[in-house]
Amino acid sequence: MAWGDIKLISWGSLSLRVTLNSIGDAVIATDIDGRVTFMNPIAERMTGWRFKDAYNEKIENVMPLQDALSKQTLRNPIYIALREQRVVAMALNSELYNQNGVNYTVEDSAAPIRSEIGEVIGAIIVFHDVSETMAMAIKMSHLANHDQLTDLPNRILLQDRLTVACASAKTNRLKASVILIDIDHLKYLNDSLGHQFGDDLICQMARRLSALLSPSHTLSRLGGDEFVILMADLVTIEPSSLMAKKLIDAMHEPFVLDNQRYNVSVSIGISIFPDDAQSPEELMRHADVAMYRAKQEGRNRLRFFSSELEKALLQRHEQELLLRDSLQRNQLIVHYQPKFDMTNQRMIGAEALVRLEDKLGNLISPALFIPLAEESNLILELGKQVMFSACLMTRQLLDAGFSVPISVNVAAAQFASSELEQHIKHAIATNDLPPEMLELEITETALMLDASLTQTKLEQLKSIGVNISIDDFGTGYSSLAYLQKFKVDIMKIDMSFVRDMMSNKHDFEIVKTIVSLGQSMHLKLVAEGVETPEQRDALQKLGCHVGQGYLYSKPLSEKDFVSFVHQHMPQN
Ligand code: C2E
Ligand code: CA
Ligand code: CA
């Protein structure tokens, strides 16, 4: 493998790790002190170290090098790459003497790893065996680890990969999934057509399944009519359900045996680590249980070990499709909830709250699909569309003679995005709005994620002229020192404290403290979830004068909101 310096966006990057795991050379990476941060399976085999044991060990312990002739210890090229900040080739005749007493003549090179800004954050060494030993060993191990009929990894190799996958899932807080595939009625086919055709079918099946996989997955044949797909290092479980569906679809095309077409179906069982199982053995067993359930229910189908998981996954998947579709057609629904001045019962503004409509016309709560939008990276587009709708509404009301400032919720990812500024400017300019008519509600938690970045970001947004409020105040862990530096205008007291403030002394005290904190910072205070006249009066007495909640109005559809405004606001 030849290369220049490596630049890494993020060394933890999954795809990079996956690639390095599947290349044919041994790869070890270290930090700037030469301590191991990564090694791929081939490096594990050549050094005799398991990654989990080698992690944080000095490179010279994990990969001791000596001159093949003199047997003198050689300095590991990693150190030279680190010191001189360049790519270095290994000395000729280097020999790696490994834990198990096997020596390999190795060659190749080391290179510094640089961060995005060019600073050296570690080094990486790539090497391979040039001796006969390795070639022989590989051949032997290939024979021992692969199925003779299909040449796929066999049960032994699968077991090994499962162990690695579960360990990696544990350390990296990821998931691994086992998909067990069983050909329906293979026995019948074997008995009626003969074993040779059965074998032919198995080979065709192996090719068809392989075609669906990416190199980071393992397809293994357990023997008989059973195959297993192992998917490691998953962030969510969705890829495995998608894969299972692809598998079922791939069976629609008949198989041709002896010039005849045969329809073949499979039953599939899926189990997830660590959700369904705590060990590689349990993971396999539970995939088996799920597969049997699929068989019992009539074959040609897939089952998850956990039925709740299955339901949740399908539902999520449908909601994501629905959300994508609504975004594509610009069909999100936005409701508006009025805000009132509690001293004179006048409406003074509103908050935009998004809704998703399902195929039956039911509205889905944002509490369900906002997290989904965040995970699937749809939140930026969602926020952009809601902001635009809200500005459009404000413009329509202005044209009808009503001045109704509108607030929109800004998710953490949106706040962090460099595009937010552009989206705001676009929405304001297109609708020709005075910027102070738009308010951004940013949660306390989002603001506190990276306090110093928040400060610059807020200054940027403030310079556009929009108002900024801290949403759900009281639920995060704000550092007061930072809070005071933030350029915000409004503080929204979280509904959870308002709800029980009349019956729970502790909550009442929290509301009281938040109000005095807000006052000391010269912020406007807004209470969320005001439902009763008692809450309204108490809040007012404490010094919070703006309220939003069912006492005044629930969030309203566009049409109802427009008539609400006509009833409750003075016309210019
Ligand atoms: P939030 O910002 O705290 O919004 C207030 C939520 O409280 C709304 O729920 C509203 O319907 C509800 N609510 C208002 N008054 C009362 C009351 O008197 N009693 C009770 N029990 N509830 C009341 P909703 O519309 O379901 O929104 C839930 C959350 O979803 C919002 O909480 C907000 O965090 C998020 N969200 C809504 N729209 C958007 C959006 O466009 N973008 C983003 N990023 N998040 C949004
Ligand atoms: Ca809000
Ligand atoms: Ca809230």
Coordinates of C-alpha atoms and ligand atoms in Angstrom, one line a residue:
M1 CA 0.0 0.0 0.0
A2 CA 1.5 3.3 -1.0
W3 CA 0.4 6.7 0.3
G4 CA 1.2 10.2 1.3
D5 CA 0.4 11.6 4.8
I6 CA -3.0 10.6 6.0
K7 CA -5.5 13.3 6.7
L8 CA -8.3 12.3 8.9
I9 CA -11.5 14.1 9.4
S10 CA -12.2 11.9 12.4
W11 CA -10.0 9.0 13.3
G12 CA -13.0 7.3 14.9
S13 CA -14.7 7.3 11.5
L14 CA -16.6 4.1 11.1
S15 CA -16.1 3.7 7.4
L16 CA -12.4 4.2 7.7
R17 CA -12.2 1.6 10.4
V18 CA -14.3 -0.8 8.3
T19 CA -12.0 -0.3 5.3
L20 CA -8.9 -0.9 7.3
N21 CA -10.5 -4.0 8.8
S22 CA -10.9 -5.5 5.4
I23 CA -7.7 -4.6 3.6
G24 CA -5.2 -7.3 3.0
D25 CA -2.3 -5.7 4.8
A26 CA -1.7 -5.4 8.5
V27 CA -2.4 -2.0 9.9
I28 CA -1.6 -0.5 13.3
A29 CA -2.2 3.1 14.4
T30 CA -0.9 4.8 17.4
D31 CA -1.2 8.1 19.2
I32 CA 1.6 10.6 19.3
D33 CA 3.3 8.7 22.1
G34 CA 3.4 5.5 20.0
R35 CA 0.6 3.8 22.0
V36 CA -1.7 1.6 19.9
T37 CA -5.1 3.0 19.1
F38 CA -6.1 0.7 16.4
M39 CA -5.2 -2.6 14.7
N40 CA -6.9 -4.6 12.1
P41 CA -7.5 -8.4 12.1
I42 CA -4.4 -9.1 10.0
A43 CA -2.2 -7.1 12.3
E44 CA -3.7 -9.1 15.2
R45 CA -2.8 -12.3 13.4
M46 CA 0.7 -11.3 12.6
T47 CA 1.6 -9.9 16.0
G48 CA -0.2 -12.4 17.9
W49 CA -1.9 -9.6 19.9
R50 CA -5.6 -9.1 20.3
F51 CA -6.5 -5.5 19.8
K52 CA -8.2 -5.3 23.1
D53 CA -5.0 -6.3 24.8
A54 CA -2.8 -4.2 22.6
Y55 CA -4.8 -1.1 23.0
N56 CA -2.7 1.6 24.7
E57 CA 0.4 -0.6 24.7
K58 CA 3.7 0.8 23.2
I59 CA 4.1 -0.1 19.6
E60 CA 7.5 -1.7 20.2
N61 CA 5.9 -4.2 22.6
V62 CA 3.1 -5.1 20.2
M63 CA 5.2 -5.0 17.1
P64 CA 8.8 -5.8 18.0
L65 CA 11.2 -5.5 15.1
Q66 CA 14.7 -6.9 14.7
D67 CA 17.2 -7.0 11.9
A68 CA 16.8 -10.4 10.2
L69 CA 20.5 -11.1 10.1
S70 CA 22.1 -9.5 13.2
K71 CA 18.9 -9.9 15.3
Q72 CA 19.5 -6.5 16.6
T73 CA 16.4 -4.6 17.8
L74 CA 15.2 -2.0 15.3
R75 CA 13.5 1.2 16.2
N76 CA 9.9 1.1 15.0
P77 CA 9.3 3.4 12.0
I78 CA 6.3 4.8 13.7
Y79 CA 8.6 6.9 15.9
I80 CA 10.5 8.2 12.9
A81 CA 7.2 9.1 11.1
L82 CA 6.1 10.9 14.3
R83 CA 9.4 12.7 14.8
E84 CA 10.1 13.7 11.2
Q85 CA 6.4 14.1 10.3
R86 CA 6.8 12.2 7.0
V87 CA 6.3 8.9 5.4
V88 CA 9.1 6.4 6.1
A89 CA 9.8 3.0 4.6
M90 CA 10.8 0.2 6.9
A91 CA 14.4 -0.9 6.9
L92 CA 15.2 -3.7 4.6
N93 CA 15.3 -7.1 6.3
S94 CA 13.1 -6.2 9.1
E95 CA 11.8 -9.1 11.0
L96 CA 8.7 -9.1 13.2
Y97 CA 9.1 -11.6 16.0
N98 CA 5.7 -12.2 17.4
Q99 CA 4.2 -13.2 20.8
N100 CA 3.8 -16.8 19.7
G101 CA 7.4 -17.2 18.6
V102 CA 6.8 -16.9 14.9
N103 CA 9.0 -14.6 12.8
Y104 CA 7.9 -12.8 9.7
T105 CA 10.0 -10.9 7.3
V106 CA 8.0 -7.8 6.8
E107 CA 8.1 -4.7 4.6
D108 CA 6.3 -1.5 4.2
S109 CA 5.9 1.9 5.6
A110 CA 4.7 4.3 8.3
A111 CA 3.1 7.7 8.0
P112 CA 1.9 10.4 10.3
I113 CA -1.9 10.9 10.8
R114 CA -2.9 14.5 10.7
S115 CA -6.0 16.2 12.0
E116 CA -8.2 18.4 9.8
I117 CA -6.0 21.4 10.7
G118 CA -2.8 19.6 9.8
E119 CA -1.5 18.8 13.2
V120 CA 0.1 15.4 13.7
I121 CA -2.2 13.4 16.1
G122 CA -0.6 9.9 15.6
A123 CA 0.9 7.6 13.1
I124 CA 0.0 4.5 11.2
I125 CA 2.0 1.6 10.0
V126 CA 1.1 -0.7 7.2
F127 CA 3.0 -3.9 6.7
H128 CA 2.8 -7.3 5.2
D129 CA 4.6 -10.6 5.3
V130 CA 7.1 -11.3 2.6
S131 CA 8.2 -14.7 3.8
E132 CA 6.9 -18.0 2.7
T133 CA 5.7 -18.8 6.2
M134 CA 2.9 -16.4 5.9
A135 CA 1.7 -17.6 2.5
M136 CA 1.6 -21.1 3.8
A137 CA -0.1 -20.2 7.0
I138 CA -2.7 -18.2 5.2
K139 CA -3.4 -21.1 2.9
M140 CA -3.7 -23.5 5.9
S141 CA -5.8 -21.1 7.8
H142 CA -8.0 -20.5 4.8
L143 CA -8.7 -24.2 4.4
A144 CA -9.4 -24.6 8.1
N145 CA -11.7 -21.5 8.1
H146 CA -13.7 -21.9 4.9
D147 CA -16.5 -24.0 3.7
Q148 CA -15.4 -26.4 1.0
L149 CA -18.5 -26.2 -1.1
T150 CA -19.0 -22.4 -1.3
D151 CA -15.6 -21.1 -0.1
L152 CA -17.4 -18.9 2.4
P153 CA -16.1 -18.5 6.0
N154 CA -17.2 -21.5 8.0
R155 CA -18.5 -21.8 11.5
I156 CA -15.0 -21.5 13.1
L157 CA -14.2 -18.3 11.4
L158 CA -17.6 -16.9 12.0
Q159 CA -17.2 -17.7 15.7
D160 CA -14.0 -15.7 15.7
R161 CA -15.5 -12.7 13.9
L162 CA -18.5 -12.8 16.2
T163 CA -16.2 -12.6 19.2
V164 CA -14.4 -9.6 17.7
A165 CA -17.7 -8.0 16.7
C166 CA -19.2 -8.3 20.1
A167 CA -16.1 -7.0 21.8
S168 CA -15.9 -4.0 19.5
A169 CA -19.6 -3.3 20.0
K170 CA -19.0 -3.3 23.7
T171 CA -16.0 -0.9 23.7
N172 CA -17.4 1.4 21.1
R173 CA -21.0 1.3 22.3
L174 CA -22.1 0.0 18.9
K175 CA -24.2 -2.9 17.9
A176 CA -23.7 -6.2 16.0
S177 CA -26.3 -8.2 14.4
V178 CA -26.6 -11.8 13.3
I179 CA -29.0 -12.7 10.5
L180 CA -29.6 -16.4 10.2
I181 CA -30.9 -17.5 6.8
D182 CA -32.4 -21.0 6.3
I183 CA -33.4 -22.2 2.9
D184 CA -37.0 -23.4 3.1
H185 CA -37.6 -27.0 2.0
L186 CA -34.1 -27.8 0.9
K187 CA -34.5 -31.3 2.1
Y188 CA -37.4 -31.9 -0.2
L189 CA -35.3 -30.6 -3.1
N190 CA -32.4 -32.8 -2.2
D191 CA -34.7 -35.9 -1.9
S192 CA -36.5 -35.3 -5.2
L193 CA -33.7 -33.9 -7.4
G194 CA -30.6 -35.5 -5.8
H195 CA -27.8 -33.9 -3.7
Q196 CA -25.9 -32.6 -6.7
F197 CA -28.7 -30.2 -7.4
G198 CA -29.0 -29.3 -3.8
D199 CA -25.3 -28.4 -3.8
D200 CA -25.8 -26.4 -6.9
L201 CA -28.6 -24.5 -5.3
I202 CA -26.4 -23.8 -2.2
C203 CA -23.6 -22.4 -4.4
Q204 CA -26.1 -20.2 -6.3
M205 CA -27.6 -19.0 -3.1
A206 CA -24.1 -18.2 -1.7
R207 CA -23.4 -16.0 -4.8
R208 CA -26.7 -14.3 -4.6
L209 CA -26.3 -13.5 -0.9
S210 CA -22.7 -12.3 -1.4
A211 CA -23.8 -9.8 -4.0
L212 CA -25.9 -8.0 -1.4
L213 CA -23.1 -7.6 1.1
S214 CA -20.6 -4.9 1.5
P215 CA -17.0 -6.0 2.4
S216 CA -17.4 -5.1 6.0
H217 CA -20.1 -7.8 6.5
T218 CA -19.3 -11.5 6.9
L219 CA -21.3 -14.1 5.1
S220 CA -20.8 -17.5 6.4
R221 CA -22.2 -21.0 5.7
L222 CA -22.9 -22.9 8.8
G223 CA -23.4 -26.1 6.8
G224 CA -26.6 -27.7 5.5
D225 CA -29.1 -25.1 4.4
E226 CA -28.0 -22.4 6.8
F227 CA -26.2 -19.2 6.1
V228 CA -25.3 -16.4 8.5
I229 CA -24.7 -12.7 7.9
L230 CA -22.8 -10.9 10.6
M231 CA -23.0 -7.1 10.5
A232 CA -20.6 -5.4 12.9
D233 CA -20.1 -1.9 14.2
L234 CA -23.6 -0.8 13.6
V235 CA -24.8 2.5 15.0
T236 CA -28.5 1.6 14.8
I237 CA -30.3 -1.6 14.0
E238 CA -31.9 -0.3 10.8
P239 CA -29.2 -1.5 8.4
S240 CA -29.9 -5.1 9.5
S241 CA -33.6 -4.9 8.9
L242 CA -33.0 -3.3 5.6
M243 CA -30.6 -6.1 4.7
A244 CA -33.1 -8.7 5.8
K245 CA -35.7 -7.2 3.5
K246 CA -33.2 -7.2 0.6
L247 CA -32.6 -10.8 1.3
I248 CA -36.3 -11.7 1.0
D249 CA -36.6 -9.6 -2.2
A250 CA -33.6 -11.3 -3.7
M251 CA -35.4 -14.6 -3.5
H252 CA -38.2 -13.4 -5.9
E253 CA -36.1 -14.4 -8.9
P254 CA -36.3 -18.2 -9.4
F255 CA -33.2 -20.4 -9.3
V256 CA -32.3 -22.4 -12.4
L257 CA -31.3 -26.0 -11.7
D258 CA -31.0 -28.5 -14.5
N259 CA -32.6 -26.0 -16.9
Q260 CA -35.7 -25.8 -14.7
R261 CA -36.8 -22.8 -12.8
Y262 CA -37.4 -23.3 -9.0
N263 CA -38.9 -20.8 -6.6
V264 CA -36.9 -20.9 -3.4
S265 CA -37.8 -19.0 -0.3
V266 CA -35.8 -18.5 2.9
S267 CA -36.7 -18.0 6.6
I268 CA -34.7 -15.4 8.5
G269 CA -34.1 -14.9 12.2
I270 CA -32.3 -11.7 13.5
S271 CA -30.8 -11.1 16.8
I272 CA -28.9 -8.0 17.9
F273 CA -26.0 -7.5 20.3
P274 CA -26.3 -6.1 23.0
D275 CA -30.1 -5.6 22.8
D276 CA -31.0 -9.2 22.6
A277 CA -28.0 -11.1 23.8
Q278 CA -25.0 -10.6 26.1
S279 CA -22.5 -13.0 24.4
P280 CA -21.7 -14.3 21.0
E281 CA -23.1 -17.7 21.9
E282 CA -26.4 -16.2 23.0
L283 CA -26.5 -14.0 20.0
M284 CA -26.4 -17.0 17.7
R285 CA -28.9 -18.9 19.8
H286 CA -31.4 -16.1 19.7
A287 CA -31.1 -15.7 16.0
D288 CA -31.9 -19.4 15.8
V289 CA -35.0 -19.0 18.0
A290 CA -36.1 -16.1 15.8
M291 CA -35.5 -18.2 12.6
Y292 CA -37.6 -21.0 14.0
R293 CA -40.4 -18.6 14.8
A294 CA -40.3 -17.5 11.1
K295 CA -40.5 -21.1 10.0
Q296 CA -43.4 -21.8 12.3
E297 CA -45.3 -18.8 11.1
G298 CA -45.2 -20.2 7.5
R299 CA -41.7 -19.7 6.2
N300 CA -40.6 -17.1 3.6
R301 CA -40.4 -14.3 6.2
L302 CA -38.2 -12.7 8.8
R303 CA -38.5 -12.5 12.5
F304 CA -36.5 -10.5 15.1
F305 CA -35.7 -12.2 18.4
S306 CA -37.5 -9.4 20.2
S307 CA -40.9 -8.6 19.0
E308 CA -41.0 -5.1 20.6
L309 CA -37.8 -4.3 18.7
E310 CA -39.4 -5.6 15.5
K311 CA -42.5 -3.4 15.9
A312 CA -40.5 -0.3 16.9
L313 CA -38.2 -0.8 14.0
L314 CA -40.9 -1.1 11.4
Q315 CA -42.7 1.9 12.8
R316 CA -39.6 4.0 12.8
H317 CA -38.8 2.9 9.3
E318 CA -42.3 3.9 8.1
Q319 CA -42.1 7.2 9.9
E320 CA -38.8 8.0 8.4
L321 CA -40.1 7.3 4.9
L322 CA -43.2 9.5 5.7
L323 CA -41.0 12.3 7.0
R324 CA -38.7 12.1 3.9
D325 CA -41.7 12.1 1.7
S326 CA -43.3 15.1 3.5
L327 CA -40.0 17.0 3.3
Q328 CA -39.6 16.3 -0.4
R329 CA -43.1 17.5 -1.2
N330 CA -42.9 20.4 1.3
Q331 CA -45.9 19.1 3.1
L332 CA -45.0 19.4 6.7
I333 CA -47.8 20.8 8.8
V334 CA -47.2 23.7 11.1
H335 CA -49.4 24.5 14.0
Y336 CA -49.2 27.8 16.0
Q337 CA -49.7 28.3 19.7
P338 CA -50.5 31.8 20.9
K339 CA -48.5 33.5 23.6
F340 CA -50.3 35.9 26.0
D341 CA -49.4 38.9 28.1
M342 CA -50.8 37.6 31.4
T343 CA -51.3 41.1 32.9
N344 CA -53.8 42.2 30.3
Q345 CA -54.8 38.9 28.6
R346 CA -53.7 40.2 25.2
M347 CA -52.1 38.0 22.6
I348 CA -48.6 39.0 21.8
G349 CA -47.1 36.3 19.7
A350 CA -47.0 32.6 18.8
E351 CA -44.8 29.6 18.6
A352 CA -44.6 27.4 15.5
L353 CA -44.9 23.7 16.3
V354 CA -44.4 21.1 13.5
R355 CA -46.7 18.1 12.8
L356 CA -46.4 15.2 10.5
E357 CA -49.4 13.8 8.8
D358 CA -49.7 10.1 8.1
K359 CA -51.5 8.4 5.2
L360 CA -54.8 8.3 7.1
G361 CA -54.6 12.0 7.9
N362 CA -53.6 11.5 11.6
L363 CA -51.1 14.0 13.0
I364 CA -48.0 12.6 14.5
S365 CA -46.4 14.4 17.5
P366 CA -43.0 16.0 17.0
A367 CA -42.0 14.3 20.2
L368 CA -41.9 11.1 18.1
F369 CA -40.4 12.2 14.9
I370 CA -38.0 15.0 15.9
P371 CA -35.6 12.5 17.4
L372 CA -35.9 10.5 14.3
A373 CA -35.2 13.6 12.1
E374 CA -32.1 14.2 14.3
E375 CA -30.8 10.7 13.8
S376 CA -31.4 10.6 10.1
N377 CA -30.0 14.0 9.4
L378 CA -33.3 15.3 8.2
I379 CA -33.5 17.9 10.9
L380 CA -31.8 20.6 9.0
E381 CA -34.2 20.5 6.1
L382 CA -37.1 20.2 8.6
G383 CA -36.0 23.2 10.5
K384 CA -35.5 25.2 7.3
Q385 CA -39.1 24.4 6.1
V386 CA -40.7 25.1 9.4
M387 CA -38.9 28.4 9.6
F388 CA -40.0 29.3 6.1
S389 CA -43.6 28.4 6.8
A390 CA -43.6 30.5 10.0
C391 CA -42.2 33.5 8.2
L392 CA -44.8 33.1 5.5
M393 CA -47.5 33.1 8.1
T394 CA -46.1 36.2 9.7
R395 CA -46.1 37.9 6.4
Q396 CA -49.7 37.0 5.6
L397 CA -50.8 38.3 9.0
L398 CA -48.8 41.5 8.5
D399 CA -50.6 41.9 5.2
A400 CA -53.9 41.5 6.9
G401 CA -52.9 44.1 9.4
F402 CA -51.7 42.0 12.4
S403 CA -48.3 42.2 13.9
V404 CA -47.6 38.7 15.4
P405 CA -44.0 37.9 16.2
I406 CA -43.4 34.1 15.7
S407 CA -40.9 31.8 17.4
V408 CA -39.5 28.6 15.9
N409 CA -37.7 25.8 17.6
V410 CA -34.1 25.3 16.6
A411 CA -32.7 21.8 17.2
A412 CA -29.1 21.4 18.5
A413 CA -27.8 20.1 15.1
Q414 CA -29.4 23.1 13.4
F415 CA -27.9 25.5 15.8
A416 CA -24.5 23.9 15.2
S417 CA -24.9 23.9 11.4
S418 CA -23.2 26.6 9.4
E419 CA -26.3 26.8 7.2
L420 CA -28.6 28.1 9.8
E421 CA -27.6 31.7 9.2
Q422 CA -28.4 31.4 5.5
H423 CA -31.7 29.7 6.2
I424 CA -32.8 32.5 8.4
K425 CA -31.7 35.3 6.1
H426 CA -33.4 33.5 3.2
A427 CA -36.7 33.1 5.1
I428 CA -36.7 36.7 6.3
A429 CA -35.7 38.3 3.0
T430 CA -38.1 36.3 0.8
N431 CA -41.0 37.2 3.0
D432 CA -39.8 40.7 3.5
L433 CA -40.0 40.5 7.4
P434 CA -38.4 42.8 9.9
P435 CA -35.9 40.4 11.6
E436 CA -37.2 41.1 15.1
M437 CA -40.5 39.4 14.1
L438 CA -38.7 36.1 14.2
E439 CA -37.6 34.5 17.4
L440 CA -35.4 31.4 17.7
E441 CA -36.1 29.0 20.5
I442 CA -32.9 27.1 21.3
T443 CA -32.9 24.6 24.2
E444 CA -30.7 25.2 27.2
T445 CA -29.0 21.9 26.5
A446 CA -28.1 22.8 22.9
L447 CA -26.6 26.1 24.1
M448 CA -24.5 24.4 26.7
L449 CA -23.1 21.7 24.4
D450 CA -20.1 23.8 23.5
A451 CA -20.3 27.0 25.4
S452 CA -17.5 28.9 23.7
L453 CA -18.8 28.1 20.3
T454 CA -22.3 29.1 21.4
Q455 CA -21.1 32.5 22.2
T456 CA -19.8 33.3 18.7
K457 CA -22.8 31.6 17.1
L458 CA -25.2 33.7 19.1
E459 CA -23.4 36.9 18.2
Q460 CA -23.7 36.0 14.5
L461 CA -27.4 35.3 14.8
K462 CA -28.0 38.4 16.9
S463 CA -26.4 40.5 14.2
I464 CA -29.1 39.4 11.8
G465 CA -31.5 41.1 14.2
V466 CA -33.6 38.1 15.3
N467 CA -34.6 37.4 18.9
I468 CA -33.3 34.5 20.8
S469 CA -34.8 32.6 23.6
I470 CA -33.5 29.8 25.8
D471 CA -36.1 27.0 25.6
D472 CA -36.9 24.5 28.3
F473 CA -35.0 26.5 30.8
G474 CA -34.3 24.6 34.0
T475 CA -33.8 21.2 32.5
G476 CA -30.2 21.6 31.5
Y477 CA -27.2 22.2 33.6
S478 CA -26.3 25.8 32.8
S479 CA -23.1 27.3 33.9
L480 CA -24.1 30.7 35.1
A481 CA -20.8 32.2 34.1
Y482 CA -21.5 31.3 30.5
L483 CA -25.2 32.1 30.6
Q484 CA -24.4 35.7 31.4
K485 CA -22.1 36.0 28.4
F486 CA -24.7 34.6 26.0
K487 CA -26.6 37.2 24.0
V488 CA -30.2 36.0 24.5
D489 CA -33.4 38.0 24.9
I490 CA -35.9 35.6 26.4
M491 CA -36.0 32.7 28.8
K492 CA -38.8 30.1 28.6
I493 CA -39.5 28.3 31.9
D494 CA -39.9 24.7 31.2
M495 CA -43.4 23.3 31.4
S496 CA -42.4 20.5 33.8
F497 CA -41.9 23.1 36.6
V498 CA -45.1 25.0 35.8
R499 CA -47.2 21.9 35.8
D500 CA -46.9 21.1 39.5
M501 CA -45.9 24.5 40.8
M502 CA -49.2 25.0 42.7
S503 CA -49.0 21.6 44.4
N504 CA -45.3 21.0 44.7
K505 CA -43.3 23.4 46.9
H506 CA -40.1 22.3 45.4
D507 CA -41.2 23.1 41.8
F508 CA -42.6 26.4 43.0
E509 CA -39.2 27.3 44.4
I510 CA -37.5 26.4 41.1
V511 CA -39.9 28.6 39.1
K512 CA -39.2 31.4 41.6
T513 CA -35.5 31.0 41.2
I514 CA -35.6 30.9 37.4
V515 CA -37.7 34.1 37.4
S516 CA -35.3 36.0 39.6
L517 CA -32.3 34.7 37.6
G518 CA -34.0 35.9 34.4
Q519 CA -34.8 39.2 35.9
S520 CA -31.2 39.7 37.1
M521 CA -30.1 39.0 33.5
H522 CA -32.7 41.4 32.1
L523 CA -34.4 38.7 30.1
K524 CA -38.0 38.5 29.2
L525 CA -39.7 35.6 30.8
V526 CA -42.2 33.2 29.2
A527 CA -43.9 30.4 31.1
E528 CA -44.8 27.3 29.1
G529 CA -47.7 25.0 29.8
V530 CA -49.9 27.4 31.7
E531 CA -53.1 25.6 32.2
T532 CA -55.0 27.2 35.1
P533 CA -55.8 30.7 36.2
E534 CA -54.0 29.9 39.5
Q535 CA -50.8 29.2 37.7
R536 CA -51.2 32.4 35.7
D537 CA -51.8 34.5 38.8
A538 CA -48.9 32.9 40.7
L539 CA -46.5 33.4 37.8
Q540 CA -47.5 37.0 37.4
K541 CA -46.9 37.6 41.1
L542 CA -43.4 36.1 40.8
G543 CA -42.7 38.5 37.9
C544 CA -43.2 36.4 34.8
H545 CA -45.7 38.2 32.6
V546 CA -45.9 36.1 29.4
G547 CA -47.6 32.8 29.3
Q548 CA -48.3 30.1 26.7
G549 CA -50.5 27.1 27.4
Y550 CA -53.9 25.5 27.2
L551 CA -55.4 28.2 29.4
Y552 CA -55.1 30.5 26.4
S553 CA -55.1 28.1 23.5
K554 CA -53.8 24.8 22.3
P555 CA -51.6 24.8 19.2
L556 CA -53.9 25.6 16.3
S557 CA -54.0 24.7 12.6
E558 CA -53.1 27.5 10.2
K559 CA -56.7 28.2 9.5
D560 CA -57.8 28.2 13.1
F561 CA -54.8 30.3 14.1
V562 CA -55.6 33.0 11.5
S563 CA -59.2 33.3 12.9
F564 CA -57.8 33.2 16.5
V565 CA -55.6 36.2 15.6
H566 CA -58.5 38.0 14.1
Q567 CA -60.5 37.6 17.3
H568 CA -57.7 38.3 19.8
M569 CA -55.5 40.9 18.4
P570 CA -55.9 44.6 17.5
Q571 CA -55.7 45.4 13.8
N572 CA -53.1 48.0 12.8
Ligands
C2E1 P1 -41.6 22.7 23.3 O1 -40.8 23.6 22.5 O2 -41.4 22.7 24.8 O3 -43.1 23.1 22.9 C1 -44.2 23.1 23.8 C2 -44.9 21.8 23.8 O4 -45.9 21.8 24.9 C3 -45.8 21.6 22.5 O5 -45.9 20.2 22.3 C4 -47.2 22.1 23.0 O6 -48.2 21.5 22.3 C5 -47.2 21.6 24.4 N1 -48.0 22.5 25.3 C6 -48.3 23.8 25.1 N2 -49.1 24.2 26.1 C7 -49.4 23.2 26.9 C8 -50.1 23.0 28.1 O7 -50.7 23.9 28.6 N3 -50.1 21.8 28.7 C9 -49.5 20.8 28.1 N4 -49.6 19.6 28.7 N5 -48.7 20.9 27.0 C10 -48.7 22.1 26.4 P2 -45.6 19.7 20.8 O8 -46.2 20.5 19.8 O9 -46.0 18.2 20.9 O10 -44.0 19.8 20.7 C11 -43.2 19.0 21.5 C12 -41.8 19.4 21.3 O11 -41.3 19.1 20.0 C13 -41.6 20.9 21.4 O12 -41.5 21.2 22.8 C14 -40.3 21.1 20.7 O13 -39.2 20.8 21.5 C15 -40.3 20.1 19.6 N6 -40.7 20.7 18.4 C16 -41.9 21.1 17.9 N7 -41.8 21.7 16.7 C17 -40.5 21.7 16.4 C18 -39.7 22.2 15.3 O14 -40.3 22.8 14.3 N8 -38.4 22.0 15.3 C19 -37.8 21.4 16.3 N9 -36.5 21.3 16.3 N10 -38.5 21.0 17.4 C20 -39.8 21.1 17.4
CA2 CA -40.3 25.6 22.2
CA3 CA -40.7 22.8 26.8

